[in-house]
Short mmCIF file of C-alpha atoms and ligand atoms in Angstrom, two decimals:
data_model
loop_
_atom_site.label_atom_id
_atom_site.label_comp_id
_atom_site.label_asym_id
_atom_site.label_seq_id
_atom_site.Cartn_x
_atom_site.Cartn_y
_atom_site.Cartn_z
CA UNK A 1 0.00 0.00 0.00
CA UNK A 2 1.11 3.50 -0.72
CA UNK A 3 1.11 5.92 2.19
CA UNK A 4 -1.50 8.67 1.95
CA UNK A 5 -0.27 11.75 0.08
CA UNK A 6 2.35 9.86 -1.90
CA UNK A 7 -0.16 8.62 -4.44
CA UNK A 8 -1.78 11.11 -6.80
CA UNK A 9 -5.56 11.40 -6.57
CA UNK A 10 -5.58 11.73 -10.32
CA UNK A 11 -3.05 10.14 -12.63
CA UNK A 12 -4.05 12.56 -15.36
CA UNK A 13 -2.88 15.74 -13.63
CA UNK A 14 0.78 15.34 -14.52
CA UNK A 15 3.36 16.72 -15.15
CA UNK A 16 4.07 19.35 -12.46
CA UNK A 17 4.78 22.95 -13.48
CA UNK A 18 8.39 22.15 -14.35
CA UNK A 19 7.51 19.15 -16.43
CA UNK A 20 8.22 16.35 -13.97
CA UNK A 21 6.41 13.05 -13.97
CA UNK A 22 7.74 11.87 -10.61
CA UNK A 23 11.52 11.86 -11.02
CA UNK A 24 11.24 11.74 -14.84
CA UNK A 25 10.80 14.38 -17.54
CA UNK A 26 11.87 17.94 -16.82
CA UNK A 27 13.82 20.20 -19.15
CA UNK A 28 17.50 19.46 -19.23
CA UNK A 29 18.46 21.95 -21.90
CA UNK A 30 21.24 24.42 -22.61
CA UNK A 31 20.67 27.97 -21.40
CA UNK A 32 20.16 29.15 -24.97
CA UNK A 33 17.19 26.80 -25.36
CA UNK A 34 15.45 27.77 -22.14
CA UNK A 35 13.74 30.96 -23.38
CA UNK A 36 12.39 29.04 -26.40
CA UNK A 37 10.97 26.33 -24.24
CA UNK A 38 9.33 28.82 -21.89
CA UNK A 39 7.86 30.72 -24.82
CA UNK A 40 6.46 27.49 -26.28
CA UNK A 41 4.96 26.58 -22.94
CA UNK A 42 3.27 29.97 -22.54
CA UNK A 43 1.77 29.71 -26.03
CA UNK A 44 0.65 26.17 -25.46
CA UNK A 45 -1.21 27.17 -22.26
CA UNK A 46 -2.90 30.00 -24.15
CA UNK A 47 -3.85 27.72 -27.05
CA UNK A 48 -5.25 25.10 -24.67
CA UNK A 49 -7.54 27.70 -23.12
CA UNK A 50 -8.69 29.03 -26.50
CA UNK A 51 -11.85 27.41 -27.93
CA UNK A 52 -10.90 28.67 -31.41
CA UNK A 53 -7.72 26.58 -31.30
CA UNK A 54 -9.68 23.46 -30.36
CA UNK A 55 -12.25 24.16 -33.05
CA UNK A 56 -9.54 24.46 -35.71
CA UNK A 57 -7.89 21.24 -34.51
CA UNK A 58 -11.21 19.35 -34.53
CA UNK A 59 -12.11 20.61 -37.99
CA UNK A 60 -8.80 19.41 -39.48
CA UNK A 61 -9.09 16.10 -37.62
CA UNK A 62 -12.44 15.48 -39.25
CA UNK A 63 -11.90 16.74 -42.77
CA UNK A 64 -8.16 16.33 -43.37
CA UNK A 65 -7.16 13.37 -41.18
CA UNK A 66 -10.45 11.46 -41.46
CA UNK A 67 -11.44 11.22 -37.79
CA UNK A 68 -13.07 9.80 -35.85
CA UNK A 69 -11.30 6.58 -36.78
CA UNK A 70 -13.55 3.50 -36.44
CA UNK A 71 -13.62 1.16 -33.47
CA UNK A 72 -13.67 -2.40 -34.74
CA UNK A 73 -14.58 -5.69 -33.05
CA UNK A 74 -12.06 -8.23 -34.43
CA UNK A 75 -14.23 -11.33 -34.02
CA UNK A 76 -12.18 -13.73 -36.13
CA UNK A 77 -8.94 -12.67 -34.48
CA UNK A 78 -10.64 -13.07 -31.07
CA UNK A 79 -11.67 -16.60 -32.04
CA UNK A 80 -8.19 -17.44 -33.34
CA UNK A 81 -6.40 -16.34 -30.17
CA UNK A 82 -9.00 -18.16 -28.03
CA UNK A 83 -8.03 -21.50 -29.60
CA UNK A 84 -6.60 -23.85 -27.01
CA UNK A 85 -7.70 -21.64 -24.09
CA UNK A 86 -9.66 -23.06 -21.12
CA UNK A 87 -13.47 -23.02 -21.54
CA UNK A 88 -14.88 -19.56 -20.82
CA UNK A 89 -11.51 -17.93 -21.47
CA UNK A 90 -10.37 -15.77 -24.39
CA UNK A 91 -11.11 -12.04 -24.36
CA UNK A 92 -12.90 -10.07 -27.08
CA UNK A 93 -10.39 -8.03 -29.10
CA UNK A 94 -11.32 -4.57 -30.40
CA UNK A 95 -9.13 -2.26 -32.47
CA UNK A 96 -8.94 1.50 -32.62
CA UNK A 97 -8.35 1.96 -36.34
CA UNK A 98 -5.80 4.79 -36.38
CA UNK A 99 -4.11 3.12 -39.33
CA UNK A 100 -6.90 4.59 -41.45
CA UNK A 101 -5.75 8.17 -40.80
CA UNK A 102 -4.35 10.29 -43.61
CA UNK A 103 -0.64 9.37 -44.07
CA UNK A 104 -1.25 5.94 -42.54
CA UNK A 105 -0.60 6.28 -38.81
CA UNK A 106 -1.32 8.29 -35.66
CA UNK A 107 1.59 10.70 -36.26
CA UNK A 108 -0.60 13.16 -38.15
CA UNK A 109 -2.70 13.93 -35.02
CA UNK A 110 0.33 15.41 -33.32
CA UNK A 111 1.63 17.17 -36.44
CA UNK A 112 -1.66 19.01 -36.93
CA UNK A 113 -1.64 20.16 -33.30
CA UNK A 114 1.94 21.38 -33.43
CA UNK A 115 1.70 23.19 -36.77
CA UNK A 116 -1.37 25.06 -35.51
CA UNK A 117 0.73 26.07 -32.52
CA UNK A 118 3.57 27.17 -34.83
CA UNK A 119 1.21 29.35 -36.86
CA UNK A 120 -0.24 30.82 -33.67
CA UNK A 121 3.30 31.74 -32.61
CA UNK A 122 3.98 33.44 -35.97
CA UNK A 123 6.69 30.94 -36.98
CA UNK A 124 7.33 30.61 -40.70
CA UNK A 125 9.72 27.65 -40.90
CA UNK A 126 9.23 24.07 -39.62
CA UNK A 127 11.87 21.51 -38.71
CA UNK A 128 11.49 17.91 -37.52
CA UNK A 129 13.49 14.75 -36.94
CA UNK A 130 12.53 11.39 -38.33
CA UNK A 131 13.76 7.82 -38.01
CA UNK A 132 11.83 5.51 -40.31
CA UNK A 133 10.33 8.51 -42.02
CA UNK A 134 6.73 8.28 -40.80
CA UNK A 135 6.93 11.43 -38.70
CA UNK A 136 8.83 13.15 -41.51
CA UNK A 137 6.07 12.31 -43.98
CA UNK A 138 3.31 13.51 -41.63
CA UNK A 139 5.25 16.73 -40.94
CA UNK A 140 5.91 17.31 -44.65
CA UNK A 141 2.20 16.81 -45.34
CA UNK A 142 1.01 19.40 -42.83
CA UNK A 143 3.69 21.84 -44.00
CA UNK A 144 2.43 21.51 -47.57
CA UNK A 145 -1.12 21.93 -46.30
CA UNK A 146 -0.20 25.25 -44.60
CA UNK A 147 2.37 26.43 -47.14
CA UNK A 148 5.34 26.46 -44.74
CA UNK A 149 8.88 25.44 -45.72
CA UNK A 150 10.09 22.36 -43.94
CA UNK A 151 13.46 20.75 -43.17
CA UNK A 152 13.55 17.13 -42.00
CA UNK A 153 16.63 15.82 -40.21
CA UNK A 154 17.20 12.13 -40.82
CA UNK A 155 20.20 9.93 -39.97
CA UNK A 156 22.22 9.17 -43.11
CA UNK A 157 21.82 5.46 -42.41
CA UNK A 158 18.04 5.84 -42.24
CA UNK A 159 18.04 7.91 -45.46
CA UNK A 160 19.71 4.99 -47.20
CA UNK A 161 17.35 2.34 -45.86
CA UNK A 162 14.05 4.29 -46.02
CA UNK A 163 14.13 5.55 -49.60
CA UNK A 164 10.35 5.39 -50.27
CA UNK A 165 9.65 7.71 -47.32
CA UNK A 166 12.51 10.03 -48.32
CA UNK A 167 10.90 10.31 -51.75
CA UNK A 168 7.44 10.90 -50.21
CA UNK A 169 8.82 13.77 -48.12
CA UNK A 170 10.42 15.31 -51.20
CA UNK A 171 7.18 14.97 -53.20
CA UNK A 172 5.45 16.83 -50.38
CA UNK A 173 7.99 19.65 -50.73
CA UNK A 174 10.26 18.97 -47.75
CA UNK A 175 14.04 19.24 -47.73
CA UNK A 176 15.56 16.09 -46.22
CA UNK A 177 18.94 16.70 -44.53
CA UNK A 178 20.98 13.54 -43.90
CA UNK A 179 22.74 13.57 -40.50
CA UNK A 180 26.20 12.01 -40.54
CA UNK A 181 27.12 12.37 -36.85
CA UNK A 182 27.04 9.53 -34.29
CA UNK A 183 25.31 6.35 -35.36
CA UNK A 184 23.57 8.32 -38.16
CA UNK A 185 20.11 7.34 -36.95
CA UNK A 186 17.09 8.83 -35.15
CA UNK A 187 18.81 9.92 -31.95
CA UNK A 188 21.40 11.92 -33.92
CA UNK A 189 18.67 13.44 -36.10
CA UNK A 190 16.92 14.69 -32.96
CA UNK A 191 20.16 16.27 -31.67
CA UNK A 192 20.54 18.03 -35.01
CA UNK A 193 16.95 19.27 -34.85
CA UNK A 194 17.54 20.76 -31.40
CA UNK A 195 20.72 22.45 -32.70
CA UNK A 196 18.90 23.98 -35.67
CA UNK A 197 16.15 25.24 -33.37
CA UNK A 198 18.58 27.12 -31.12
CA UNK A 199 20.24 28.73 -34.14
CA UNK A 200 17.01 29.75 -35.89
CA UNK A 201 14.51 30.32 -33.13
CA UNK A 202 13.33 33.70 -34.45
CA UNK A 203 11.35 32.03 -37.26
CA UNK A 204 11.50 28.27 -36.61
CA UNK A 205 9.21 25.78 -34.86
CA UNK A 206 10.46 22.29 -34.02
CA UNK A 207 7.76 19.58 -34.42
CA UNK A 208 8.91 16.68 -32.21
CA UNK A 209 7.48 13.31 -33.28
CA UNK A 210 6.90 11.46 -30.03
CA UNK A 211 5.99 12.13 -26.39
CA UNK A 212 9.60 12.89 -25.44
CA UNK A 213 11.94 15.91 -25.48
CA UNK A 214 12.08 18.78 -23.00
CA UNK A 215 8.92 19.95 -21.21
CA UNK A 216 6.32 20.88 -22.50
CA UNK A 217 6.73 18.51 -25.48
CA UNK A 218 5.83 15.24 -23.67
CA UNK A 219 2.68 16.92 -22.36
CA UNK A 220 1.55 18.60 -25.56
CA UNK A 221 2.23 15.56 -27.77
CA UNK A 222 0.24 13.47 -25.28
CA UNK A 223 -2.62 15.95 -25.34
CA UNK A 224 -2.80 15.99 -29.15
CA UNK A 225 -2.63 12.17 -29.31
CA UNK A 226 -5.24 11.76 -26.56
CA UNK A 227 -7.88 12.12 -29.23
CA UNK A 228 -7.25 8.38 -29.76
CA UNK A 229 -8.27 7.43 -26.23
CA UNK A 230 -11.10 9.96 -25.94
CA UNK A 231 -12.75 8.69 -29.13
CA UNK A 232 -12.16 5.04 -28.22
CA UNK A 233 -13.63 5.50 -24.74
CA UNK A 234 -16.82 7.08 -26.09
CA UNK A 235 -17.10 4.58 -28.96
CA UNK A 236 -16.72 1.50 -26.78
CA UNK A 237 -19.18 2.81 -24.17
CA UNK A 238 -21.62 3.54 -26.97
CA UNK A 239 -21.27 0.07 -28.54
CA UNK A 240 -21.01 -2.13 -25.43
CA UNK A 241 -21.94 0.02 -22.44
CA UNK A 242 -18.62 -1.03 -20.88
CA UNK A 243 -15.13 0.23 -20.38
CA UNK A 244 -12.32 -1.99 -21.69
CA UNK A 245 -10.61 -4.38 -19.27
CA UNK A 246 -7.23 -3.96 -20.92
CA UNK A 247 -5.69 -1.40 -23.27
CA UNK A 248 -2.71 -2.46 -25.39
CA UNK A 249 -0.38 -0.34 -27.53
CA UNK A 250 3.09 -0.59 -29.09
CA UNK A 251 5.80 1.71 -27.77
CA UNK A 252 8.57 3.46 -29.65
CA UNK A 253 8.80 6.82 -27.88
CA UNK A 254 5.32 6.17 -26.51
CA UNK A 255 3.05 8.74 -28.19
CA UNK A 256 0.32 6.47 -29.56
CA UNK A 257 0.31 4.48 -26.32
CA UNK A 258 -0.02 7.51 -24.04
CA UNK A 259 -2.65 8.89 -26.42
CA UNK A 260 -4.73 5.75 -25.92
CA UNK A 261 -4.01 5.35 -22.18
CA UNK A 262 -4.28 8.87 -20.84
CA UNK A 263 -8.07 9.35 -21.00
CA UNK A 264 -8.47 6.07 -19.05
CA UNK A 265 -5.79 6.59 -16.38
CA UNK A 266 -8.32 7.47 -13.68
CA UNK A 267 -10.58 4.48 -14.45
CA UNK A 268 -9.28 1.94 -11.91
CA UNK A 269 -10.89 -1.06 -13.64
CA UNK A 270 -8.97 -0.44 -16.87
CA UNK A 271 -5.65 -2.29 -17.09
CA UNK A 272 -2.98 -1.06 -19.49
CA UNK A 273 -0.16 -2.81 -21.28
CA UNK A 274 2.59 -1.10 -23.26
CA UNK A 275 4.60 -3.28 -25.63
CA UNK A 276 8.25 -2.53 -26.36
CA UNK A 277 10.25 -4.07 -29.20
CA UNK A 278 12.42 -6.97 -28.01
CA UNK A 279 14.12 -7.34 -31.42
CA UNK A 280 16.26 -10.49 -31.41
CA UNK A 281 15.64 -10.89 -27.66
CA UNK A 282 16.49 -9.07 -24.43
CA UNK A 283 19.56 -11.22 -23.69
CA UNK A 284 21.73 -9.43 -26.24
CA UNK A 285 21.84 -5.77 -27.24
CA UNK A 286 19.73 -6.18 -30.38
CA UNK A 287 16.47 -4.78 -29.03
CA UNK A 288 14.72 -1.47 -28.35
CA UNK A 289 13.17 -2.16 -24.93
CA UNK A 290 14.22 0.94 -22.96
CA UNK A 291 12.17 0.02 -19.88
CA UNK A 292 13.03 -3.68 -19.79
CA UNK A 293 16.67 -3.30 -20.81
CA UNK A 294 17.69 0.28 -20.05
CA UNK A 295 18.20 2.51 -17.02
CA UNK A 296 17.48 6.15 -16.17
CA UNK A 297 19.51 8.90 -17.77
CA UNK A 298 19.09 12.19 -19.61
CA UNK A 299 18.60 12.46 -23.38
CA UNK A 300 16.95 15.04 -25.65
CA UNK A 301 16.12 17.33 -22.76
CA UNK A 302 14.36 14.88 -20.43
CA UNK A 303 15.12 12.24 -17.84
CA UNK A 304 13.81 8.78 -18.64
CA UNK A 305 14.79 5.16 -19.18
CA UNK A 306 17.41 4.87 -21.93
CA UNK A 307 19.31 2.18 -23.74
CA UNK A 308 22.89 3.00 -22.78
CA UNK A 309 26.19 1.37 -21.94
CA UNK A 310 27.92 1.65 -18.56
CA UNK A 311 29.56 4.93 -19.58
CA UNK A 312 26.20 6.46 -20.42
CA UNK A 313 26.78 6.23 -24.18
CA UNK A 314 23.41 5.91 -25.88
CA UNK A 315 23.06 2.51 -27.49
CA UNK A 316 21.38 2.03 -30.82
CA UNK A 317 18.04 0.27 -30.63
CA UNK A 318 17.18 -2.63 -32.89
CA UNK A 319 13.75 -3.75 -34.07
CA UNK A 320 12.33 -5.23 -37.26
CA UNK A 321 10.06 -2.23 -37.06
CA UNK A 322 12.00 0.97 -37.74
CA UNK A 323 9.37 3.04 -35.88
CA UNK A 324 10.10 1.33 -32.55
CA UNK A 325 13.88 1.67 -32.35
CA UNK A 326 14.07 4.97 -30.42
CA UNK A 327 16.64 4.39 -27.61
CA UNK A 328 14.45 6.15 -25.02
CA UNK A 329 10.82 6.26 -23.94
CA UNK A 330 8.58 9.20 -23.07
CA UNK A 331 8.99 10.24 -19.40
CA UNK A 332 5.31 9.75 -18.55
CA UNK A 333 5.66 6.04 -19.33
CA UNK A 334 8.78 5.82 -17.15
CA UNK A 335 6.70 7.25 -14.29
CA UNK A 336 3.60 5.12 -14.98
CA UNK A 337 5.81 2.05 -14.93
CA UNK A 338 7.54 2.98 -11.69
CA UNK A 339 4.27 3.71 -9.84
CA UNK A 340 2.72 0.54 -11.26
CA UNK A 341 -0.29 2.11 -13.03
CA UNK A 342 0.72 0.67 -16.41
CA UNK A 343 2.32 -2.68 -17.12
CA UNK A 344 4.99 -3.00 -19.79
CA UNK A 345 6.02 -6.06 -21.73
CA UNK A 346 7.77 -6.71 -25.03
CA UNK A 347 7.54 -8.75 -28.22
CA UNK A 348 10.37 -10.02 -30.42
CA UNK A 349 10.77 -9.56 -34.18
CA UNK A 350 9.63 -13.14 -34.71
CA UNK A 351 6.52 -12.73 -32.52
CA UNK A 352 5.63 -9.50 -34.31
CA UNK A 353 5.99 -11.20 -37.72
CA UNK A 354 3.66 -14.00 -36.62
CA UNK A 355 1.10 -11.53 -35.29
CA UNK A 356 1.38 -9.48 -38.50
CA UNK A 357 0.42 -12.55 -40.56
CA UNK A 358 -2.31 -13.57 -38.14
CA UNK A 359 -4.07 -10.21 -38.48
CA UNK A 360 -3.71 -10.28 -42.29
CA UNK A 361 -5.37 -13.67 -42.51
CA UNK A 362 -8.07 -13.39 -39.85
CA UNK A 363 -9.29 -9.85 -40.45
CA UNK A 364 -8.11 -8.76 -43.89
CA UNK A 365 -6.04 -5.95 -42.36
CA UNK A 366 -2.32 -5.51 -43.10
CA UNK A 367 -0.95 -3.77 -40.00
CA UNK A 368 2.32 -1.89 -39.68
CA UNK A 369 5.05 -3.87 -37.92
CA UNK A 370 4.79 -1.51 -34.92
CA UNK A 371 1.22 -2.47 -33.91
CA UNK A 372 2.05 -6.07 -34.83
CA UNK A 373 4.07 -6.03 -31.57
CA UNK A 374 0.92 -5.00 -29.70
CA UNK A 375 -1.07 -7.75 -31.44
CA UNK A 376 1.52 -10.33 -30.37
CA UNK A 377 0.97 -9.27 -26.75
CA UNK A 378 -2.82 -9.28 -27.25
CA UNK A 379 -2.70 -12.87 -28.53
CA UNK A 380 -0.84 -14.01 -25.39
CA UNK A 381 -2.91 -12.03 -22.93
CA UNK A 382 -6.37 -12.74 -24.41
CA UNK A 383 -6.39 -16.39 -23.45
CA UNK A 384 -5.68 -15.55 -19.80
CA UNK A 385 -8.84 -13.38 -19.69
CA UNK A 386 -12.54 -14.36 -19.59
CA UNK A 387 -14.52 -14.43 -22.81
CA UNK A 388 -16.73 -11.54 -21.67
CA UNK A 389 -13.73 -9.29 -21.11
CA UNK A 390 -12.58 -6.68 -23.60
CA UNK A 391 -9.12 -5.88 -24.90
CA UNK A 392 -8.84 -2.62 -26.79
CA UNK A 393 -5.65 -2.31 -28.84
CA UNK A 394 -4.45 0.60 -30.94
CA UNK A 395 -3.84 -0.25 -34.57
CA UNK A 396 -1.55 2.73 -34.89
CA UNK A 397 -0.33 2.27 -38.47
CA UNK A 398 -0.94 0.41 -41.70
CA UNK A 399 1.47 -2.03 -43.24
CA UNK A 400 1.95 -0.81 -46.82
CA UNK A 401 5.34 0.62 -45.84
CA UNK A 402 6.46 -2.70 -44.35
CA UNK A 403 5.66 -5.29 -47.00
CA UNK A 404 9.23 -5.38 -48.34
CA UNK A 405 10.67 -5.83 -44.85
CA UNK A 406 8.20 -8.64 -44.20
CA UNK A 407 8.93 -10.32 -47.53
CA UNK A 408 12.62 -10.18 -46.72
CA UNK A 409 12.11 -11.64 -43.24
CA UNK A 410 9.95 -14.44 -44.65
CA UNK A 411 12.50 -15.19 -47.38
CA UNK A 412 10.03 -14.33 -50.14
CA UNK A 413 11.19 -12.58 -53.32
CA UNK A 414 8.83 -9.84 -54.56
C1 PLP B 1 6.27 6.16 -35.19
C2 PLP B 1 5.38 5.02 -35.00
C3 PLP B 1 5.32 4.32 -33.77
C4 PLP B 1 6.19 4.65 -32.61
O1 PLP B 1 5.98 5.92 -32.07
P1 PLP B 1 5.19 6.17 -30.71
O2 PLP B 1 5.56 7.56 -30.36
O3 PLP B 1 5.66 5.17 -29.71
O4 PLP B 1 3.75 6.01 -31.00
C5 PLP B 1 4.42 3.28 -33.66
N1 PLP B 1 3.64 2.92 -34.69
C6 PLP B 1 3.66 3.55 -35.87
C7 PLP B 1 2.76 3.07 -36.95
C8 PLP B 1 4.54 4.61 -36.08
O5 PLP B 1 4.56 5.23 -37.26
#
């Protein structure tokens, strides 16, 4: 039992005024960045209190992104994962269909919110980091939509291995700048983005792609992505009259997961499971499970669990899914894990590939490899739950981008 006063009476009322979720989060930034961060925070508070800002966001969500996304009862998948379970066991699986959003994933929700904030602040140039390219594509799309120039920082290694998304960004009018420092991947691209921001703050807004970075980014990204959980909560209540028993979502930096979880945090009957990428397994270093295999440190302006060696050098994450290999995790998840409100597990490349194929064949839906990790965890967990219980998982992206990776992993030539 927690002593009185050490446990929050609402899990939703975080972070504190300096951006802390318990010991995590905060704003560990250079002095030169501090005024920018404070300015952003002031503007975000003002936008949050302004009904016109919410109205603009909602309008774009409906007519540009295609929201609300459907809530779907996956009956054949539910039956498939129930096979071999004890009688009366095997939960009902429902999906929040965020893979149907414009640009194919949840990233666009956050990009719309942040570009509206940029415009409100009078900024005329947008920058962003990207790993696999999904956040870069969503950012490039909203920049085209609002006629703002856009520079995307991307590790040189990622540029080479994610050519279709590099081309998409260019079609949408973005300039893609390869980053050749460090491991030449996502973490280095984010460092470069922060550097650009400091140098060009007079006209530039930095759109961060996940619920990480210095305060207030983890909070504002969460708030924009919480549309996922708010819609899902209302939709499930409407369809079944019940709240879900378990929420499940895949975790890279944690934005789609916190977007699903946050509106339910104060519903004590709702369990929550975040699924990290275990790559080739947690025994070696070829994984991206920051909570299961990392320890606390400071990166990109916040304190959280990080993949790092004993000298604090950031390790490169590995996952079959490029969107999950961020070496950190949003600070709110680090806190929710430590206080025990949310449970975290992981799925390997092989488990994700199996789950990917299972969803294709039972429901006629090709998921992205990221949510395939969540589906792998759903399949395991469902048979330990009663058949009148409900699992609600976020299908955070579609699989078009991943078919070549899957073909390669399955040894199929296409
Ligand atoms: C980027 C991405 C992720 C990982 O990012 P989060 O911030 O953890 O949500 C997961 N799924 C898809 C489809 C993505 O594009």
